[in-house]
Coordinates of C-alpha atoms in Angstrom, one line a residue:
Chain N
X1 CA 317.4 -105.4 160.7
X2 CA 318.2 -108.2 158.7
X3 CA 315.4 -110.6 160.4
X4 CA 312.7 -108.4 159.1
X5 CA 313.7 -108.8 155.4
X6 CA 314.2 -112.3 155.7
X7 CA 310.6 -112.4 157.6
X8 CA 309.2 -111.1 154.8
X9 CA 311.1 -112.8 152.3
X10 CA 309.5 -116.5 153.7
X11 CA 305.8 -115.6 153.2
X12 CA 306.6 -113.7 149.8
X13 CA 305.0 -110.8 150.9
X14 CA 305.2 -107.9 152.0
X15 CA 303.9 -106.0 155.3
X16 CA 303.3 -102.4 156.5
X17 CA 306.5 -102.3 158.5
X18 CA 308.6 -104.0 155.9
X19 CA 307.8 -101.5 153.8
X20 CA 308.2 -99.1 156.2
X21 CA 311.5 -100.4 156.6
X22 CA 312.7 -100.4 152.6
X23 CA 311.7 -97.6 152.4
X24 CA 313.7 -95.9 154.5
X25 CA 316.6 -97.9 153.5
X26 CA 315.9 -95.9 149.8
X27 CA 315.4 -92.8 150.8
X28 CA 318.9 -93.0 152.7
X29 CA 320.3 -93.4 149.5
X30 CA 317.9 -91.3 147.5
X31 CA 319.9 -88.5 150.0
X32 CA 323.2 -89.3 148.5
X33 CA 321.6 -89.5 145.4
X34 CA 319.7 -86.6 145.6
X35 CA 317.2 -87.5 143.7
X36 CA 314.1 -85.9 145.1
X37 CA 312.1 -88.5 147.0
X38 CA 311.0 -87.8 150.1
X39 CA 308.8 -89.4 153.1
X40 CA 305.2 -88.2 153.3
X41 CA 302.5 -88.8 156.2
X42 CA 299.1 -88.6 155.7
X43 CA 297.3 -89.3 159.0
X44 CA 298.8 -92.8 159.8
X45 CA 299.7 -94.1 156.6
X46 CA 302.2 -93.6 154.5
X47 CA 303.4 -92.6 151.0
X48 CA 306.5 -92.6 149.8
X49 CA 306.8 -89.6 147.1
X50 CA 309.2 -88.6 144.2
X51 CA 308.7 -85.4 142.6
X52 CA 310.9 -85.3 139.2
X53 CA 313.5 -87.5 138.7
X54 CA 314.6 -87.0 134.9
X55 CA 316.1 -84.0 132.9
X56 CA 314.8 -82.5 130.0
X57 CA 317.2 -83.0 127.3
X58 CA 317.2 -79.3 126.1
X59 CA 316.5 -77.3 129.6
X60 CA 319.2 -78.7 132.5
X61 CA 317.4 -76.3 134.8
X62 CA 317.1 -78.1 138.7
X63 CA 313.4 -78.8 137.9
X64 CA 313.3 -82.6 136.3
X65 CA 311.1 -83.5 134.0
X66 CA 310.4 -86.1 131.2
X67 CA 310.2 -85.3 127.9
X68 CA 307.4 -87.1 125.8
X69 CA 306.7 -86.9 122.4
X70 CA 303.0 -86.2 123.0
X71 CA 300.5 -86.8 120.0
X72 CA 298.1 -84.3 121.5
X73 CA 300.2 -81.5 121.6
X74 CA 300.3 -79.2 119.1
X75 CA 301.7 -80.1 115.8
X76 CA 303.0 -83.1 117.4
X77 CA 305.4 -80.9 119.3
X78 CA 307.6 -82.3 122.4
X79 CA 306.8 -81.2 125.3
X80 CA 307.7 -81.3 128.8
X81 CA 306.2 -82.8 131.6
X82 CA 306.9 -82.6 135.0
X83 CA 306.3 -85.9 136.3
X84 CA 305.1 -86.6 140.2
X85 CA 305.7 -90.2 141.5
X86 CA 304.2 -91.6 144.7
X87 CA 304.8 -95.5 146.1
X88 CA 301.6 -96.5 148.2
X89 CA 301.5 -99.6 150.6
X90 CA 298.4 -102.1 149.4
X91 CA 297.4 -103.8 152.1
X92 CA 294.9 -105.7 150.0
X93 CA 297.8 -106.8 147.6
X94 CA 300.5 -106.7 150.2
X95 CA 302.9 -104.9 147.7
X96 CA 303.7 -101.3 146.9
X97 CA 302.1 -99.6 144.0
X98 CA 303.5 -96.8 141.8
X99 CA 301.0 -94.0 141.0
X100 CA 302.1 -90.7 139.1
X101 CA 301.1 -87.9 137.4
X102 CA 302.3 -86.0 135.1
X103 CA 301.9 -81.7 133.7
X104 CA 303.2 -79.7 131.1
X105 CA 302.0 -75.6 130.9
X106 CA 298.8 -76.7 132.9
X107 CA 298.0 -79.5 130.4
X108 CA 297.6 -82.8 132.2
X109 CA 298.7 -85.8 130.5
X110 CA 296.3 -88.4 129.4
X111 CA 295.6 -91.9 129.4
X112 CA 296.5 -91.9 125.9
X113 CA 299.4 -90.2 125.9
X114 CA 300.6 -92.4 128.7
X115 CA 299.5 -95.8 126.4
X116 CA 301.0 -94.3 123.8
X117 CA 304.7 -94.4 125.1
X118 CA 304.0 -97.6 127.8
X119 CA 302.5 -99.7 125.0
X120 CA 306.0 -100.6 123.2
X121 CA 307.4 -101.7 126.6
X122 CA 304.8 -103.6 127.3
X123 CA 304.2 -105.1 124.1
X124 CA 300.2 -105.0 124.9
X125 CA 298.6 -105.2 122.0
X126 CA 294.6 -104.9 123.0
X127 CA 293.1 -101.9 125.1
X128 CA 292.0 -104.3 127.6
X129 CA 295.4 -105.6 128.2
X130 CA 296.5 -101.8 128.4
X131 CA 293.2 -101.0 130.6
X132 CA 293.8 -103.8 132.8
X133 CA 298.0 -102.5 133.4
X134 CA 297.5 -98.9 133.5
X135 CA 294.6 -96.6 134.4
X136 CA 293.6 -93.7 135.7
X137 CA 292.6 -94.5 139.7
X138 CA 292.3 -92.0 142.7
X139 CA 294.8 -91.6 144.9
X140 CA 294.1 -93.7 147.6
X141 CA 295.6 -90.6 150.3
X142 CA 294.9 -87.9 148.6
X143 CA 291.7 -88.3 146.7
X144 CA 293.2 -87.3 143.4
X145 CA 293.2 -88.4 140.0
X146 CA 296.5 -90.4 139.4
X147 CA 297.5 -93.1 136.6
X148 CA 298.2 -96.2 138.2
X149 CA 300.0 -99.9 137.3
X150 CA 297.5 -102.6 138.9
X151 CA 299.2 -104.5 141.5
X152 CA 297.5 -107.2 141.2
X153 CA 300.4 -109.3 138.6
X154 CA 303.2 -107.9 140.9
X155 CA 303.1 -111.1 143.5
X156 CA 303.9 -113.1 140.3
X157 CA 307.0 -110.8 139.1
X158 CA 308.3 -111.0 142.7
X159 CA 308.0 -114.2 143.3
X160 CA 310.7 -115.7 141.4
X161 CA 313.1 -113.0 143.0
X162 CA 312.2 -113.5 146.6
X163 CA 313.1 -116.7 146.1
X164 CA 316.4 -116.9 144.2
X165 CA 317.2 -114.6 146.9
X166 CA 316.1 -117.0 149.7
X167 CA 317.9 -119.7 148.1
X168 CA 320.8 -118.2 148.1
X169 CA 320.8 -116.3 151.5
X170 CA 320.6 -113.2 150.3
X171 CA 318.8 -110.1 151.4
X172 CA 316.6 -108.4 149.2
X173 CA 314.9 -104.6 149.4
X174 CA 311.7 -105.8 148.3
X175 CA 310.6 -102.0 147.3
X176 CA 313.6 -101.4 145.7
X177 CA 313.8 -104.5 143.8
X178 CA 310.0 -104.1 142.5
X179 CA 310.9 -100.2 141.6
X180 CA 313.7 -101.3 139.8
X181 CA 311.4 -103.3 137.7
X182 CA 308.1 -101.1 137.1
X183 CA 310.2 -97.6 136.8
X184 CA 311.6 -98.0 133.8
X185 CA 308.0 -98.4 132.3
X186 CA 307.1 -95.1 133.4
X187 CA 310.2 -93.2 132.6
X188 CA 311.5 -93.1 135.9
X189 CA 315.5 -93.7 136.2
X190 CA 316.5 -95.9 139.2
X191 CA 320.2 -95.2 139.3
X192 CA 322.5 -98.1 139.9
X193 CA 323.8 -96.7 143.1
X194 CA 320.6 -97.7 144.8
X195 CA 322.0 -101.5 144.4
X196 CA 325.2 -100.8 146.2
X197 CA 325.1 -101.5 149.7
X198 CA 321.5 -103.1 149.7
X199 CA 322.1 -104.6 153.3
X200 CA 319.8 -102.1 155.8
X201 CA 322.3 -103.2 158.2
X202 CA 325.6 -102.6 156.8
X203 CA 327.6 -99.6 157.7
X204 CA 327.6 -97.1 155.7
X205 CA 330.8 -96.7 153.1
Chain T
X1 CA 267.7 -117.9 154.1
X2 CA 265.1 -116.9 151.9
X3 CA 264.8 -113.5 153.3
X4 CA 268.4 -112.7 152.7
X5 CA 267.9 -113.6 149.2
X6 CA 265.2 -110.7 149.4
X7 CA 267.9 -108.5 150.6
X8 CA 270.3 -108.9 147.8
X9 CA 267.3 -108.0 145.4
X10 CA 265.9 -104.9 147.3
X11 CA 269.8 -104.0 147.6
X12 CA 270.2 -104.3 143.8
X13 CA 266.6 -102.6 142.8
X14 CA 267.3 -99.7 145.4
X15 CA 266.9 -96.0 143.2
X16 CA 267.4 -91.9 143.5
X17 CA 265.0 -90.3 141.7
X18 CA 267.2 -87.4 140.2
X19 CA 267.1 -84.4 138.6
X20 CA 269.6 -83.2 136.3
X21 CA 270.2 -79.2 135.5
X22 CA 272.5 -77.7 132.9
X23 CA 275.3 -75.7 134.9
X24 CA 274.4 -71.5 134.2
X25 CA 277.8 -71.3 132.6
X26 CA 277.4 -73.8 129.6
X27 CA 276.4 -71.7 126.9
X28 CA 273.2 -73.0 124.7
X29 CA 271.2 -72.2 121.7
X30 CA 268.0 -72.4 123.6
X31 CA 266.8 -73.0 127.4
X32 CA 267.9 -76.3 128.5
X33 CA 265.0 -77.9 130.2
X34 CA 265.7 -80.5 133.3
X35 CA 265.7 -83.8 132.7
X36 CA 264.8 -86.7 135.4
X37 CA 266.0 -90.6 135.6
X38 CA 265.5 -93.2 138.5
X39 CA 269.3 -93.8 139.2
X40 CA 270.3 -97.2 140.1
X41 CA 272.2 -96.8 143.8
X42 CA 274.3 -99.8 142.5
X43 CA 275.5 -98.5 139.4
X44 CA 277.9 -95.5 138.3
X45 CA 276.9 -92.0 137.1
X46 CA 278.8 -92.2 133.4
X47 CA 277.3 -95.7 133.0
X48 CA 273.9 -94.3 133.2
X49 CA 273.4 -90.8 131.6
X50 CA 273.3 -91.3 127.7
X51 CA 270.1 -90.1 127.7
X52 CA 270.9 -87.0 130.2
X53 CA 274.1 -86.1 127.6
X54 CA 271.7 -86.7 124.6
X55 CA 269.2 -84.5 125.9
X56 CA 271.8 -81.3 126.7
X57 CA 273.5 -82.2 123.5
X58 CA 270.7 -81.2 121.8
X59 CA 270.5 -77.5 122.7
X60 CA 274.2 -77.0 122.3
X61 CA 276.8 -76.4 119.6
X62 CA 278.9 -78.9 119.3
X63 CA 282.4 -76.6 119.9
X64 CA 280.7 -76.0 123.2
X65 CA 280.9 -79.5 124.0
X66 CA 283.9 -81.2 126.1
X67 CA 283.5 -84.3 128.9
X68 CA 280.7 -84.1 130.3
X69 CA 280.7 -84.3 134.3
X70 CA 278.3 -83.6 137.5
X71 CA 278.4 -81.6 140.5
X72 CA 276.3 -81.7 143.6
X73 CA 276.3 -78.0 145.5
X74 CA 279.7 -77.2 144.6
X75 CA 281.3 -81.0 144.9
X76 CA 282.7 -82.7 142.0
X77 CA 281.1 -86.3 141.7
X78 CA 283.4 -89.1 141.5
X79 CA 281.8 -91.2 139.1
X80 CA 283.8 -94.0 140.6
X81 CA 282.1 -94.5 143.7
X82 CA 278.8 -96.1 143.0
X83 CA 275.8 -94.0 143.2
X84 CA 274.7 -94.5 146.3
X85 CA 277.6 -93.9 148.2
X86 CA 277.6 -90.2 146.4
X87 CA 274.1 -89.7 147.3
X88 CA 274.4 -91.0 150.9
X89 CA 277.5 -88.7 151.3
X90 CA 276.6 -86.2 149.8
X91 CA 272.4 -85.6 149.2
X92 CA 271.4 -87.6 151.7
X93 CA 269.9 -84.3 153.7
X94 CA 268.6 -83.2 150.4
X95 CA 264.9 -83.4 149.3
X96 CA 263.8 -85.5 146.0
X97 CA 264.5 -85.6 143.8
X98 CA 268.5 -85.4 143.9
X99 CA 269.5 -82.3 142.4
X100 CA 272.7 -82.7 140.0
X101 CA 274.4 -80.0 138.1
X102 CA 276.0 -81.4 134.9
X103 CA 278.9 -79.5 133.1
X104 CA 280.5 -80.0 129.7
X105 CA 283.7 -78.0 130.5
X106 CA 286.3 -76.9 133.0
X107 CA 286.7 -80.8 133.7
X108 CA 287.9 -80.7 136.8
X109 CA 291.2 -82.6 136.4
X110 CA 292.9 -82.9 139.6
X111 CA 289.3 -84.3 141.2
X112 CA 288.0 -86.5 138.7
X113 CA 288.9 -89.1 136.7
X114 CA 288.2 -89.6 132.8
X115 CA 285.5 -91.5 131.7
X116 CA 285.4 -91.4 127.7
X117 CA 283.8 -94.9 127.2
X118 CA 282.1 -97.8 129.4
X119 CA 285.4 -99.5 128.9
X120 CA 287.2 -97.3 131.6
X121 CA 284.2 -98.3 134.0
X122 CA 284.7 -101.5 133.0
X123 CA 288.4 -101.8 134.0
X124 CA 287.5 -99.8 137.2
X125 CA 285.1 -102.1 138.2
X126 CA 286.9 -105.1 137.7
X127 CA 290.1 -104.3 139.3
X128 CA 287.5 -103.2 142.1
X129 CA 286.0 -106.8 142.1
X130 CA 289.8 -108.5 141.8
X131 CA 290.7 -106.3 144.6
X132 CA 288.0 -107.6 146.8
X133 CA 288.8 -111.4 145.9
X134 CA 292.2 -110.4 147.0
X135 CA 291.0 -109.4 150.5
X136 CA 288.4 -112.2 150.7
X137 CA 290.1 -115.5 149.3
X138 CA 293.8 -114.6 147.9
X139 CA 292.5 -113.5 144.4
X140 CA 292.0 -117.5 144.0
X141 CA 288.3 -117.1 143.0
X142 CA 288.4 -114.2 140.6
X143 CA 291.7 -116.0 139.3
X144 CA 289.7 -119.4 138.8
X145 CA 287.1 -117.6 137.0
X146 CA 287.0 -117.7 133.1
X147 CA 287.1 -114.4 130.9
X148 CA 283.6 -114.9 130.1
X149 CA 282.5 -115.0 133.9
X150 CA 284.4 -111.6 134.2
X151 CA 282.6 -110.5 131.7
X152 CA 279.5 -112.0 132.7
X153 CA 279.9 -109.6 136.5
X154 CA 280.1 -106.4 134.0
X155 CA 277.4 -107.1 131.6
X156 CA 275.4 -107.9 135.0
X157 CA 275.9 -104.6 135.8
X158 CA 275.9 -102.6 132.5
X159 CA 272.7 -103.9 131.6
X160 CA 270.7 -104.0 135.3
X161 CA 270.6 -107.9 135.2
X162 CA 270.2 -109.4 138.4
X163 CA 270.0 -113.3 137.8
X164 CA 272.8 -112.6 135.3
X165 CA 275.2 -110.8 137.7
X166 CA 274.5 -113.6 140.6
X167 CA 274.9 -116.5 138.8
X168 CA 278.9 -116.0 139.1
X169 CA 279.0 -113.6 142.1
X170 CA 278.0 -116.1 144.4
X171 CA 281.0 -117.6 143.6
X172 CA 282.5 -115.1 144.9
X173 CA 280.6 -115.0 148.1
X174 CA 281.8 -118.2 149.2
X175 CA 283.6 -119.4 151.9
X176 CA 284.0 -122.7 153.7
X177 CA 282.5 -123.2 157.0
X178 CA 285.5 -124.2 159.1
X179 CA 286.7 -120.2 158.2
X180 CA 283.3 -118.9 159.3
X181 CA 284.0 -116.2 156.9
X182 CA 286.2 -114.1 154.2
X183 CA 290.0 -114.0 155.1
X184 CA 288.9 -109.9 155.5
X185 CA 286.3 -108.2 154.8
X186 CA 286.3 -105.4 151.3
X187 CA 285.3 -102.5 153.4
X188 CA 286.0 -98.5 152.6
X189 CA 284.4 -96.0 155.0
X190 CA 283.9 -92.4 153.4
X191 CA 283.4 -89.4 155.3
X192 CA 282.8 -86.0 153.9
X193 CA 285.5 -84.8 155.9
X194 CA 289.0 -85.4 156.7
X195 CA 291.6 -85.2 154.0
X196 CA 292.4 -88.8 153.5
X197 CA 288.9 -90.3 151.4
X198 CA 287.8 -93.2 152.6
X199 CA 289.3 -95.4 155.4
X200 CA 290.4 -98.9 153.8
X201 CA 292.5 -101.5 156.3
X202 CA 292.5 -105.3 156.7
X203 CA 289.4 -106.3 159.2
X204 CA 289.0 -109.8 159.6
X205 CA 285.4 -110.8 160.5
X206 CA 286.4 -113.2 163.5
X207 CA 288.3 -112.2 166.4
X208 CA 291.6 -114.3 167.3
X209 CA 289.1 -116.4 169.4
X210 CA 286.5 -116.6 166.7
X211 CA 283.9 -114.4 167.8
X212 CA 281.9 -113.1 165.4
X213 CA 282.7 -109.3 164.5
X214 CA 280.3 -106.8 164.2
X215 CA 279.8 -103.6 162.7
X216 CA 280.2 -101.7 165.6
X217 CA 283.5 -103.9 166.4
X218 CA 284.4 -102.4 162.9
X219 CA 283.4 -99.4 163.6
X220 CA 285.1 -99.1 167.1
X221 CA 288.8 -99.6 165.6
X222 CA 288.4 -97.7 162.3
X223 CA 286.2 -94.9 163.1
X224 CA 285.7 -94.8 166.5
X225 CA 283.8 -91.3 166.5
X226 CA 281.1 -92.9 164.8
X227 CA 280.0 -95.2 167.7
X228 CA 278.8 -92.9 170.4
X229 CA 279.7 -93.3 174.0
X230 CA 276.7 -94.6 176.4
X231 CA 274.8 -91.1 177.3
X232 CA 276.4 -89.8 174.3
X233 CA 274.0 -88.0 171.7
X234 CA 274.9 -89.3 168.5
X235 CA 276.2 -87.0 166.2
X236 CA 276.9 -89.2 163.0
X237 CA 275.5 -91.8 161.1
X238 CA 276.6 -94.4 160.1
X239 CA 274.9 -95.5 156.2
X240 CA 275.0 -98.1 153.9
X241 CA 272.4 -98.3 150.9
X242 CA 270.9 -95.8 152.2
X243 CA 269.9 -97.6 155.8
X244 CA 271.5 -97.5 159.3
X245 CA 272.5 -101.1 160.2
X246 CA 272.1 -102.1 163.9
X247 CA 276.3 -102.1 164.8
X248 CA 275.1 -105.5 166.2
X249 CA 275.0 -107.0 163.0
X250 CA 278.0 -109.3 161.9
X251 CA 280.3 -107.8 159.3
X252 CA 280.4 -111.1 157.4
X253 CA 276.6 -110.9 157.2
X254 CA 276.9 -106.7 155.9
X255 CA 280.0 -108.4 153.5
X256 CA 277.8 -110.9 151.8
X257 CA 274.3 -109.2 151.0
X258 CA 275.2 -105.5 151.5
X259 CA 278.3 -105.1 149.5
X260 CA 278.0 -103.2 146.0
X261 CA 278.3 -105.3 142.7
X262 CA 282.0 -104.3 143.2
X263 CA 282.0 -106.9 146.0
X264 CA 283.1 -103.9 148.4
X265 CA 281.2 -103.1 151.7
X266 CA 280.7 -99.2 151.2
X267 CA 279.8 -97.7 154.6
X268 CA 278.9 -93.6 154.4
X269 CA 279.4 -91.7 157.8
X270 CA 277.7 -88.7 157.8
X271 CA 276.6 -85.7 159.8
X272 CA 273.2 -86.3 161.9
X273 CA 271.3 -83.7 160.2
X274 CA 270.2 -80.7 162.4
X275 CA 266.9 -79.3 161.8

């Protein structure tokens, strides 16, 4: 199990079946965890899907969601949206990309809205900073309307990982190591517990 | 070749003569009359239709007013895909002119993406183009490229220049000749059916032992109903621009003078139509 990380660790990149493989490696934990992502199949490839990961501070019901304080909703109100994450294998990037979406009482979220609570993180200033990190794209499996973060700067925030990592011996879950980085931008909570135990092949505790 | 200079001018030129018809559900002050445009195939629906938005605008109040977005018998249009891929999905079987329903609400949400300003077709396009250079040399061309040249691809576009949009995408046609080629091809296949979109994978345009690729060599590993067996009757074609490329014909070839200013190859398989 070991070689295919370290395979894909030498050329920086990452493949269909290493992806395949990290994946699954994640979701064994996500079970512990339970933390709602599951293993979707469309046709022959392959999504990765999370359906609400955080709690709404004043409603613990089982149902997650985020809550965002949402200029377009009335009187500047909070309100609570139920957030849907997938992880989808580029093979034109060779990386995994995050796409979500995100509801409230039938009301989609918007572009804006989304800016509006990414743009501090990111400390993008212009719109075409902002348009060129986060848009609205269609779901490369489904064919639906998702906001996506462009792959296409990921290689670059990898790279100095993968290698440490190589450097030092080490084997790395290149999914869960990227998620780790580009969740927290989107509100979504990667619990520590992932971390533990990051060796596909190590037994179980 | 100077011919296949022709062909990257006829490509850019092609057109849809269209006709555009307020959906029976928008409420007006008076009859909304039709109004017709020649659509570029190689542009995108929002990028084109002030003039279709001014001229509805005009008979309606202004609360009855939300995004505005078009519908051809009963399907959403995704103004993402470039024109010509909608009509030759789509309208292809329908007579001329095109025949598109435009609404101003019940935005269909889950279908379509927003397009409030040419900015978002702006940032769709070029993460289209970067996408492409990815696939073809590593991102190393649209990487070397300046911000003005970026910008240079768009304006190209936006404003129908040809000279101006060719003086930097040829850059990012190249290749050197010891690769024979791109490192893959951009390619998406649509089909009207089917509940993934469009087909997308890595296809190099040599074979391990360098032979040339074709588009039925394409065809055969991606979508291999569309290539009918011998005494087969053919039941689908298989469109680009609006033509049915011989399958002989090498995918490097279709990659550099038929792909769309979003430097993707966009092949349309489609029905044979039955009359």
């Amino acid at each position: 199990c070991l070689d295919i990380f370290s395979a894909e660790m030498s050329c920086l990149h990452l493949d269909e079946d290493s992806f395949f493989e990290c994946c699954q490696h994640l979701l064994k934990k996500s079970e512990e965890l339970r933390d709602g992502w599951s293993w979707e199949t469309v046709q022959v490839r392959l999504r990765m899907q999370c359906k609400c990961t955080h709690v709404c501070k004043d409603d613990d019901a089982d149902e997650g969601a985020v809550e965002i304080n949402c200029p377009a909703a009335e009187g500047g109100s909070h309100l609570c949206f139920q957030f849907e994450f997938h992880v989808v294998f580029s093979s034109s990037y060779r990386t995994p990309v995050l796409y979500f979406r995100a509801f409230s009482l039938g009301k989609s979220l918007s572009l804006e809205d989304v800016w509006s609570f990414i743009q501090p993180k990111l400390r993008l200033t212009s719109q075409d900073a902002l348009l060129n990190t986060i848009t609205q794209q269609e779901h490369p499996l489904l064919g639906q309307a998702f906001f996506m973060l462009h792959p296409c700067k990921t290689q670059d925030f990898m790279r100095p990982v993968l290698q440490t990592a190589q450097q030092e011996n080490r084997a790395v879950n290149y999914v869960l190591t990227w998620l780790s980085v580009v969740a927290p931008l989107v509100g979504l909570d990667v619990p520590l517990e992932y971390c533990s135990d990051l060796r596909p092949g190590s037994k179980p505790d | 070749m100077a011919d296949d200079k022709d062909v990257l001018r006829d490509v850019w030129y092609g057109r849809i003569p269209a006709c555009f018809t307020l959906h029976q559900d928008e409420v007006t002050e008076r009859e909304a009359e039709p109004y017709y445009l020649l659509l570029p195939r190689v542009s995108y629906l929002t990028l084109v239709t002030d003039k279709v938005k001014k001229h509805f605008l005009k008979v309606m109040r202004a609360e009855d007013v939300e995004e505005m977005w078009f519908e051809y018998e009963g399907t959403p249009l995704k103004w993402h895909y470039p024109i010509g891929v909608l009509f030759d999905l789509h309208g292809s079987n329908s007579i001329l002119p095109w025949s598109i329903t435009v609404h101003f609400k019940n935005f269909p949400e889950r279908d379509l993406l927003h397009c409030l300003s040419n900015s978002v077709i702006e940032a769709h396009f070029m993460s289209s183009i970067k996408e492409a250079d990815a696939l073809k040399h590593k991102s190393q061309v649209v990487n070397d490229m300046q911000k003005k040249d970026h910008k240079q691809l768009w304006m190209g576009l936006q404003n129908d220049k040809f000279d101006q949009f060719w003086a930097i995408n040829r850059k990012l046609m190249e290749y050197s000749t010891e690769d024979g080629g791109f490192r893959y091809i951009p390619f998406r296949i649509y089909q009207t059916t089917g509940e993934r979109p469009f087909i997308q994978k890595l296809f190099r345009p040599l074979s391990a032992e360098g032979a040339v690729h074709t588009l039925g060599d394409l065809l055969r590993e991606m979508y291999p109903a569309a290539v009918p067996q011998e005494g087969e009757e053919k039941r689908l074609l298989v469109v680009i621009h609006g033509i049915e490329p011989l399958l002989e014909t090498p995918v490097q070839w279709l990659s550099e003078h038929l792909s769309h200013p979003d430097n993707f190859l966009h092949i349309c398989v489609v029905p044979t139509p039955s009359d």
